[in-house]
Amino acid sequence: KAGVTQTPRYLIKTRGQQVTLSCSPISGHRSVSWYQQTPGQGLQFLFEYFSETQRNKGNFPGRFSGRQFSNSRSEMNVSTLELGDSALYLCASSLAGLAGLETQYFGPGTRLLVL
Amino acid sequence: EDKVVQSPLSLVVHEGDTVTLNCSYEVTNFRSLLWYKQEKKAPTFLFMLTSSGIEKKSGRLSSILDKKELFSILNITATQTGDSAVYLCAVRVRDDKIIFGKGTRLHILP
C-alpha cells in the first residue's frame, strides 16, 4: 500500500508570493491533517479535512487555507508569504481523522523557504 | 491555553543505557496522548494512550499514562544507535485538535 505523498518536496518563494502544496493520502483514508514544523515552534496543527470539509483549524492566520477533493487529495495554500512561513509542512492521513482513535500516517513533508 | 511540555529537551546516552522521556500536559477535554519518533523525515507513530496505568509495549519501547498527574513517560531499554531521533509527544483534545510538545532530541553514542 503506497504511503502518504506530498509534492513538491522542496520549494523556494519570495515574500508576498503565494504557494500551493499538495498531499495525497493513503488509499481509503478520508482524513488529511496539515502541520507546520519550525525549529522554534515545533510541530503545530494547521487544519484537518475530512470528506471535503474542514473539520477544525489551529491558530493560524487566514492566509493559510486548504481544501480537499472528492478523491481525498488535499491542497494547502499560503498567500502573501512572510519570512516566518519558512518551515517543513507535513500532512498526515488517517481513516477517521482526529476524532477517531487510530493512528495517522505522515508524509515526507514539503520544505518551504521564503526569501 | 492548552500546552504539552516535554523533558528533557535533549539527551545523550551510551548504547545499552535505558532512557526515560517525559511528557506533561495541561489541556481541556483530553482525549488521547500519542508518541512519535522523528528521524530525518516524517514522524512515525509509536504509541497511543487513552487510559491511565496501562503500559503499552513494543519491543524495547514502552509507555504509560497518568491521567491524574497529567503526564506520560516513554521508556527505551538497551538503547541502540538507531534509536537516535527526536521523540514527539502529542495530545488530542475533544474539539479534535492536536497539540505537540517541542520534542526530546535523543542521541545514542556507540
Tab-separated table of N, CA and C in Angstrom, chain B:
chain	number	residue	atom	x	y	z
B	1	GLU	N	-4.617	28.194	28.132
B	1	GLU	CA	-4.172	27.709	26.826
B	1	GLU	C	-3.628	26.288	26.963
B	2	ASP	N	-4.036	25.430	26.068
B	2	ASP	CA	-3.554	24.047	26.086
B	2	ASP	C	-2.059	23.989	25.819
B	3	LYS	N	-1.346	23.159	26.566
B	3	LYS	CA	0.079	23.017	26.292
B	3	LYS	C	0.566	21.624	26.638
B	4	VAL	N	1.625	21.240	25.939
B	4	VAL	CA	2.289	19.960	26.132
B	4	VAL	C	3.772	20.261	26.294
B	5	VAL	N	4.356	19.791	27.378
B	5	VAL	CA	5.754	20.092	27.691
B	5	VAL	C	6.536	18.795	27.803
B	6	GLN	N	7.623	18.709	27.046
B	6	GLN	CA	8.452	17.520	27.079
B	6	GLN	C	9.784	17.831	27.758
B	7	SER	N	10.292	16.843	28.462
B	7	SER	CA	11.607	16.993	29.074
B	7	SER	C	12.324	15.648	29.079
B	8	PRO	N	13.671	15.637	29.031
B	8	PRO	CA	14.474	16.829	28.754
B	8	PRO	C	14.339	17.247	27.294
B	9	LEU	N	14.891	18.406	26.969
B	9	LEU	CA	14.860	18.838	25.567
B	9	LEU	C	15.835	18.020	24.734
B	10	SER	N	16.944	17.642	25.359
B	10	SER	CA	17.893	16.786	24.651
B	10	SER	C	18.581	15.875	25.650
B	11	LEU	N	19.081	14.777	25.123
B	11	LEU	CA	19.653	13.743	25.974
B	11	LEU	C	20.691	12.984	25.170
B	12	VAL	N	21.855	12.773	25.783
B	12	VAL	CA	22.905	11.988	25.140
B	12	VAL	C	23.267	10.851	26.085
B	13	VAL	N	23.162	9.622	25.603
B	13	VAL	CA	23.490	8.455	26.425
B	13	VAL	C	24.331	7.496	25.595
B	14	HIS	N	24.873	6.482	26.266
B	14	HIS	CA	25.643	5.457	25.579
B	14	HIS	C	24.759	4.282	25.195
B	15	GLU	N	25.130	3.642	24.132
B	15	GLU	CA	24.422	2.437	23.682
B	15	GLU	C	24.310	1.466	24.847
B	16	GLY	N	23.123	0.888	25.001
B	16	GLY	CA	22.906	-0.060	26.077
B	16	GLY	C	22.227	0.563	27.290
B	17	ASP	N	22.294	1.883	27.402
B	17	ASP	CA	21.634	2.558	28.524
B	17	ASP	C	20.116	2.497	28.375
B	18	THR	N	19.429	2.757	29.471
B	18	THR	CA	17.968	2.906	29.461
B	18	THR	C	17.636	4.382	29.625
B	19	VAL	N	16.682	4.864	28.849
B	19	VAL	CA	16.289	6.273	28.944
B	19	VAL	C	14.797	6.384	29.228
B	20	THR	N	14.447	7.468	29.914
B	20	THR	CA	13.049	7.784	30.185
B	20	THR	C	12.781	9.202	29.722
B	21	LEU	N	11.824	9.330	28.827
B	21	LEU	CA	11.437	10.636	28.302
B	21	LEU	C	10.094	11.016	28.908
B	22	ASN	N	9.961	12.298	29.239
B	22	ASN	CA	8.774	12.762	29.939
B	22	ASN	C	7.906	13.679	29.095
B	23	CYS	N	6.613	13.583	29.344
B	23	CYS	CA	5.658	14.454	28.651
B	23	CYS	C	4.567	14.831	29.642
B	24	SER	N	4.442	16.123	29.941
B	24	SER	CA	3.351	16.575	30.810
B	24	SER	C	2.419	17.463	29.997
B	25	TYR	N	1.184	17.535	30.408
B	25	TYR	CA	0.228	18.295	29.600
B	25	TYR	C	-0.783	19.018	30.491
B	26	GLU	N	-1.246	20.114	29.952
B	26	GLU	CA	-2.352	20.856	30.558
B	26	GLU	C	-3.306	21.194	29.421
B	27	VAL	N	-4.381	20.443	29.337
B	27	VAL	CA	-5.340	20.663	28.252
B	27	VAL	C	-6.737	20.527	28.813
B	28	THR	N	-7.671	21.125	28.102
B	28	THR	CA	-9.072	20.904	28.439
B	28	THR	C	-9.575	19.780	27.535
B	29	ASN	N	-10.385	18.914	28.095
B	29	ASN	CA	-11.009	17.850	27.308
B	29	ASN	C	-10.011	16.902	26.653
B	30	PHE	N	-9.190	16.304	27.467
B	30	PHE	CA	-8.208	15.319	26.990
B	30	PHE	C	-8.924	14.151	26.310
B	31	ARG	N	-8.308	13.698	25.231
B	31	ARG	CA	-8.878	12.556	24.517
B	31	ARG	C	-7.853	11.418	24.434
B	32	SER	N	-6.634	11.709	24.018
B	32	SER	CA	-5.608	10.676	23.953
B	32	SER	C	-4.235	11.343	23.879
B	33	LEU	N	-3.219	10.551	24.197
B	33	LEU	CA	-1.836	11.026	24.123
B	33	LEU	C	-1.082	10.113	23.178
B	34	LEU	N	-0.278	10.707	22.332
B	34	LEU	CA	0.450	9.944	21.321
B	34	LEU	C	1.945	10.226	21.408
B	35	TRP	N	2.724	9.210	21.113
B	35	TRP	CA	4.167	9.352	20.982
B	35	TRP	C	4.571	9.046	19.547
B	36	TYR	N	5.500	9.870	19.042
B	36	TYR	CA	6.040	9.680	17.706
B	36	TYR	C	7.557	9.716	17.767
B	37	LYS	N	8.180	9.058	16.798
B	37	LYS	CA	9.631	9.124	16.605
B	37	LYS	C	9.873	9.841	15.284
B	38	GLN	N	10.722	10.861	15.317
B	38	GLN	CA	11.023	11.570	14.087
B	38	GLN	C	12.526	11.572	13.858
B	39	GLU	N	12.925	10.921	12.775
B	39	GLU	CA	14.324	10.940	12.392
B	39	GLU	C	14.497	12.078	11.395
B	40	LYS	N	15.083	11.827	10.243
B	40	LYS	CA	15.299	12.974	9.363
B	40	LYS	C	14.093	13.294	8.505
B	41	LYS	N	13.020	12.585	8.729
B	41	LYS	CA	11.874	12.764	7.858
B	41	LYS	C	10.605	12.880	8.689
B	42	ALA	N	9.548	12.284	8.201
B	42	ALA	CA	8.256	12.460	8.844
B	42	ALA	C	8.167	11.660	10.139
B	43	PRO	N	7.382	12.127	11.085
B	43	PRO	CA	7.188	11.366	12.328
B	43	PRO	C	6.548	10.012	12.053
B	44	THR	N	6.988	9.017	12.799
B	44	THR	CA	6.346	7.705	12.725
B	44	THR	C	5.715	7.402	14.076
B	45	PHE	N	4.552	6.806	14.015
B	45	PHE	CA	3.748	6.553	15.207
B	45	PHE	C	4.385	5.489	16.081
B	46	LEU	N	4.383	5.717	17.397
B	46	LEU	CA	4.860	4.720	18.351
B	46	LEU	C	3.705	4.168	19.185
B	47	PHE	N	3.063	5.048	19.946
B	47	PHE	CA	2.010	4.602	20.858
B	47	PHE	C	0.883	5.619	20.920
B	48	MET	N	-0.303	5.098	21.214
B	48	MET	CA	-1.419	5.941	21.592
B	48	MET	C	-1.934	5.462	22.943
B	49	LEU	N	-2.122	6.389	23.875
B	49	LEU	CA	-2.542	6.061	25.229
B	49	LEU	C	-3.818	6.813	25.540
B	50	THR	N	-4.781	6.094	26.074
B	50	THR	CA	-6.034	6.743	26.450
B	50	THR	C	-6.392	6.478	27.913
B	51	SER	N	-5.886	5.389	28.487
B	51	SER	CA	-6.258	5.018	29.846
B	51	SER	C	-5.053	5.071	30.757
B	52	SER	N	-5.280	5.494	31.988
B	52	SER	CA	-4.205	5.572	32.975
B	52	SER	C	-3.724	4.189	33.381
B	53	GLY	N	-2.425	4.103	33.615
B	53	GLY	CA	-1.867	2.928	34.260
B	53	GLY	C	-1.690	1.700	33.395
B	54	ILE	N	-2.088	1.767	32.136
B	54	ILE	CA	-1.942	0.593	31.260
B	54	ILE	C	-0.713	0.818	30.387
B	55	GLU	N	0.283	-0.057	30.585
B	55	GLU	CA	1.534	0.096	29.843
B	55	GLU	C	1.374	-0.460	28.440
B	56	LYS	N	1.861	0.310	27.488
B	56	LYS	CA	1.925	-0.185	26.118
B	56	LYS	C	3.379	-0.520	25.822
B	57	LYS	N	3.602	-1.672	25.169
B	57	LYS	CA	4.970	-2.096	24.874
B	57	LYS	C	5.122	-2.448	23.404
B	58	SER	N	6.319	-2.128	22.898
B	58	SER	CA	6.660	-2.538	21.548
B	58	SER	C	8.166	-2.770	21.536
B	59	GLY	N	8.556	-4.017	21.674
B	59	GLY	CA	9.989	-4.336	21.728
B	59	GLY	C	10.638	-3.689	22.942
B	60	ARG	N	11.649	-2.869	22.697
B	60	ARG	CA	12.376	-2.230	23.792
B	60	ARG	C	11.716	-0.925	24.254
B	61	LEU	N	10.653	-0.544	23.601
B	61	LEU	CA	9.970	0.702	23.954
B	61	LEU	C	8.702	0.402	24.745
B	62	SER	N	8.434	1.259	25.714
B	62	SER	CA	7.190	1.139	26.457
B	62	SER	C	6.750	2.524	26.885
B	63	SER	N	5.466	2.646	27.164
B	63	SER	CA	4.930	3.946	27.554
B	63	SER	C	3.749	3.745	28.480
B	64	ILE	N	3.533	4.723	29.344
B	64	ILE	CA	2.423	4.670	30.277
B	64	ILE	C	1.903	6.079	30.499
B	65	LEU	N	0.636	6.161	30.841
B	65	LEU	CA	-0.041	7.451	31.013
B	65	LEU	C	-0.580	7.551	32.432
B	66	ASP	N	-0.464	8.732	33.018
B	66	ASP	CA	-1.049	9.003	34.326
B	66	ASP	C	-1.988	10.196	34.155
B	67	LYS	N	-3.282	9.925	34.075
B	67	LYS	CA	-4.247	10.998	33.800
B	67	LYS	C	-4.544	11.823	35.032
B	68	LYS	N	-4.180	11.326	36.206
B	68	LYS	CA	-4.385	12.105	37.423
B	68	LYS	C	-3.301	13.178	37.551
B	69	GLU	N	-2.046	12.754	37.292
B	69	GLU	CA	-0.928	13.689	37.388
B	69	GLU	C	-0.623	14.366	36.046
B	70	LEU	N	-1.341	14.004	35.014
B	70	LEU	CA	-1.243	14.635	33.686
B	70	LEU	C	0.149	14.504	33.070
B	71	PHE	N	0.640	13.269	33.015
B	71	PHE	CA	1.916	13.068	32.327
B	71	PHE	C	1.991	11.661	31.775
B	72	SER	N	2.958	11.523	30.882
B	72	SER	CA	3.260	10.216	30.316
B	72	SER	C	4.774	10.084	30.240
B	73	ILE	N	5.262	8.832	30.270
B	73	ILE	CA	6.677	8.584	30.058
B	73	ILE	C	6.848	7.581	28.929
B	74	LEU	N	7.957	7.741	28.245
B	74	LEU	CA	8.357	6.795	27.213
B	74	LEU	C	9.702	6.218	27.638
B	75	ASN	N	9.759	4.915	27.802
B	75	ASN	CA	10.998	4.233	28.190
B	75	ASN	C	11.595	3.510	26.998
B	76	ILE	N	12.898	3.606	26.887
B	76	ILE	CA	13.613	2.814	25.887
B	76	ILE	C	14.723	2.081	26.623
B	77	THR	N	14.691	0.763	26.591
B	77	THR	CA	15.724	-0.031	27.252
B	77	THR	C	16.754	-0.499	26.231
B	78	ALA	N	17.958	-0.812	26.733
B	78	ALA	CA	19.038	-1.329	25.880
B	78	ALA	C	19.145	-0.526	24.591
B	79	THR	N	19.329	0.781	24.746
B	79	THR	CA	19.298	1.670	23.576
B	79	THR	C	20.334	1.290	22.528
B	80	GLN	N	19.986	1.594	21.281
B	80	GLN	CA	20.859	1.342	20.132
B	80	GLN	C	21.021	2.642	19.365
B	81	THR	N	22.061	2.717	18.542
B	81	THR	CA	22.299	3.966	17.794
B	81	THR	C	21.113	4.308	16.904
B	82	GLY	N	20.378	3.303	16.467
B	82	GLY	CA	19.204	3.559	15.638
B	82	GLY	C	18.049	4.211	16.388
B	83	ASP	N	18.171	4.290	17.701
B	83	ASP	CA	17.130	4.974	18.487
B	83	ASP	C	17.335	6.484	18.489
B	84	SER	N	18.470	6.942	17.965
B	84	SER	CA	18.724	8.389	17.905
B	84	SER	C	17.669	9.057	17.032
B	85	ALA	N	16.973	10.018	17.606
B	85	ALA	CA	15.859	10.674	16.908
B	85	ALA	C	15.291	11.750	17.817
B	86	VAL	N	14.318	12.477	17.287
B	86	VAL	CA	13.513	13.371	18.121
B	86	VAL	C	12.233	12.621	18.464
B	87	TYR	N	11.895	12.568	19.735
B	87	TYR	CA	10.672	11.890	20.176
B	87	TYR	C	9.639	12.962	20.519
B	88	LEU	N	8.515	12.859	19.854
B	88	LEU	CA	7.458	13.847	19.999
B	88	LEU	C	6.283	13.274	20.768
B	89	CYS	N	5.764	14.078	21.659
B	89	CYS	CA	4.555	13.735	22.399
B	89	CYS	C	3.459	14.668	21.912
B	90	ALA	N	2.261	14.156	21.742
B	90	ALA	CA	1.135	14.982	21.286
B	90	ALA	C	-0.114	14.583	22.049
B	91	VAL	N	-0.971	15.557	22.255
B	91	VAL	CA	-2.231	15.288	22.950
B	91	VAL	C	-3.398	15.696	22.057
B	92	ARG	N	-4.333	14.782	21.901
B	92	ARG	CA	-5.573	15.091	21.182
B	92	ARG	C	-6.598	15.581	22.196
B	93	VAL	N	-7.343	16.615	21.800
B	93	VAL	CA	-8.392	17.123	22.676
B	93	VAL	C	-9.739	16.965	21.983
B	94	ARG	N	-10.800	17.143	22.749
B	94	ARG	CA	-12.119	16.757	22.254
B	94	ARG	C	-12.668	17.610	21.127
B	95	ASP	N	-12.118	18.783	20.887
B	95	ASP	CA	-12.579	19.504	19.695
B	95	ASP	C	-11.751	19.084	18.485
B	96	ASP	N	-11.155	17.927	18.605
B	96	ASP	CA	-10.436	17.270	17.506
B	96	ASP	C	-9.197	18.018	17.052
B	97	LYS	N	-8.590	18.767	17.949
B	97	LYS	CA	-7.305	19.367	17.630
B	97	LYS	C	-6.214	18.521	18.273
B	98	ILE	N	-5.008	18.781	17.862
B	98	ILE	CA	-3.878	18.028	18.396
B	98	ILE	C	-2.762	19.010	18.711
B	99	ILE	N	-2.178	18.873	19.895
B	99	ILE	CA	-1.121	19.778	20.341
B	99	ILE	C	0.148	18.965	20.558
B	100	PHE	N	1.228	19.396	19.951
B	100	PHE	CA	2.501	18.705	20.059
B	100	PHE	C	3.411	19.401	21.063
B	101	GLY	N	4.232	18.615	21.749
B	101	GLY	CA	5.330	19.163	22.509
B	101	GLY	C	6.483	19.496	21.574
B	102	LYS	N	7.521	20.133	22.122
B	102	LYS	CA	8.664	20.552	21.304
B	102	LYS	C	9.591	19.380	20.983
B	103	GLY	N	9.405	18.268	21.679
B	103	GLY	CA	10.209	17.093	21.390
B	103	GLY	C	11.418	16.952	22.298
B	104	THR	N	11.892	15.733	22.424
B	104	THR	CA	13.157	15.424	23.097
B	104	THR	C	14.101	14.871	22.043
B	105	ARG	N	15.251	15.524	21.896
B	105	ARG	CA	16.262	15.035	20.937
B	105	ARG	C	17.170	14.066	21.649
B	106	LEU	N	17.115	12.807	21.244
B	106	LEU	CA	17.894	11.740	21.863
B	106	LEU	C	19.043	11.347	20.945
B	107	HIS	N	20.246	11.328	21.514
B	107	HIS	CA	21.406	10.901	20.740
B	107	HIS	C	22.077	9.755	21.480
B	108	ILE	N	22.250	8.647	20.781
B	108	ILE	CA	22.863	7.457	21.370
B	108	ILE	C	24.295	7.330	20.858
B	109	LEU	N	25.245	7.339	21.770
B	109	LEU	CA	26.656	7.195	21.407
B	109	LEU	C	27.024	5.714	21.327
B	110	PRO	N	27.776	5.328	20.288
B	110	PRO	CA	28.152	3.910	20.156
B	110	PRO	C	29.149	3.499	21.226
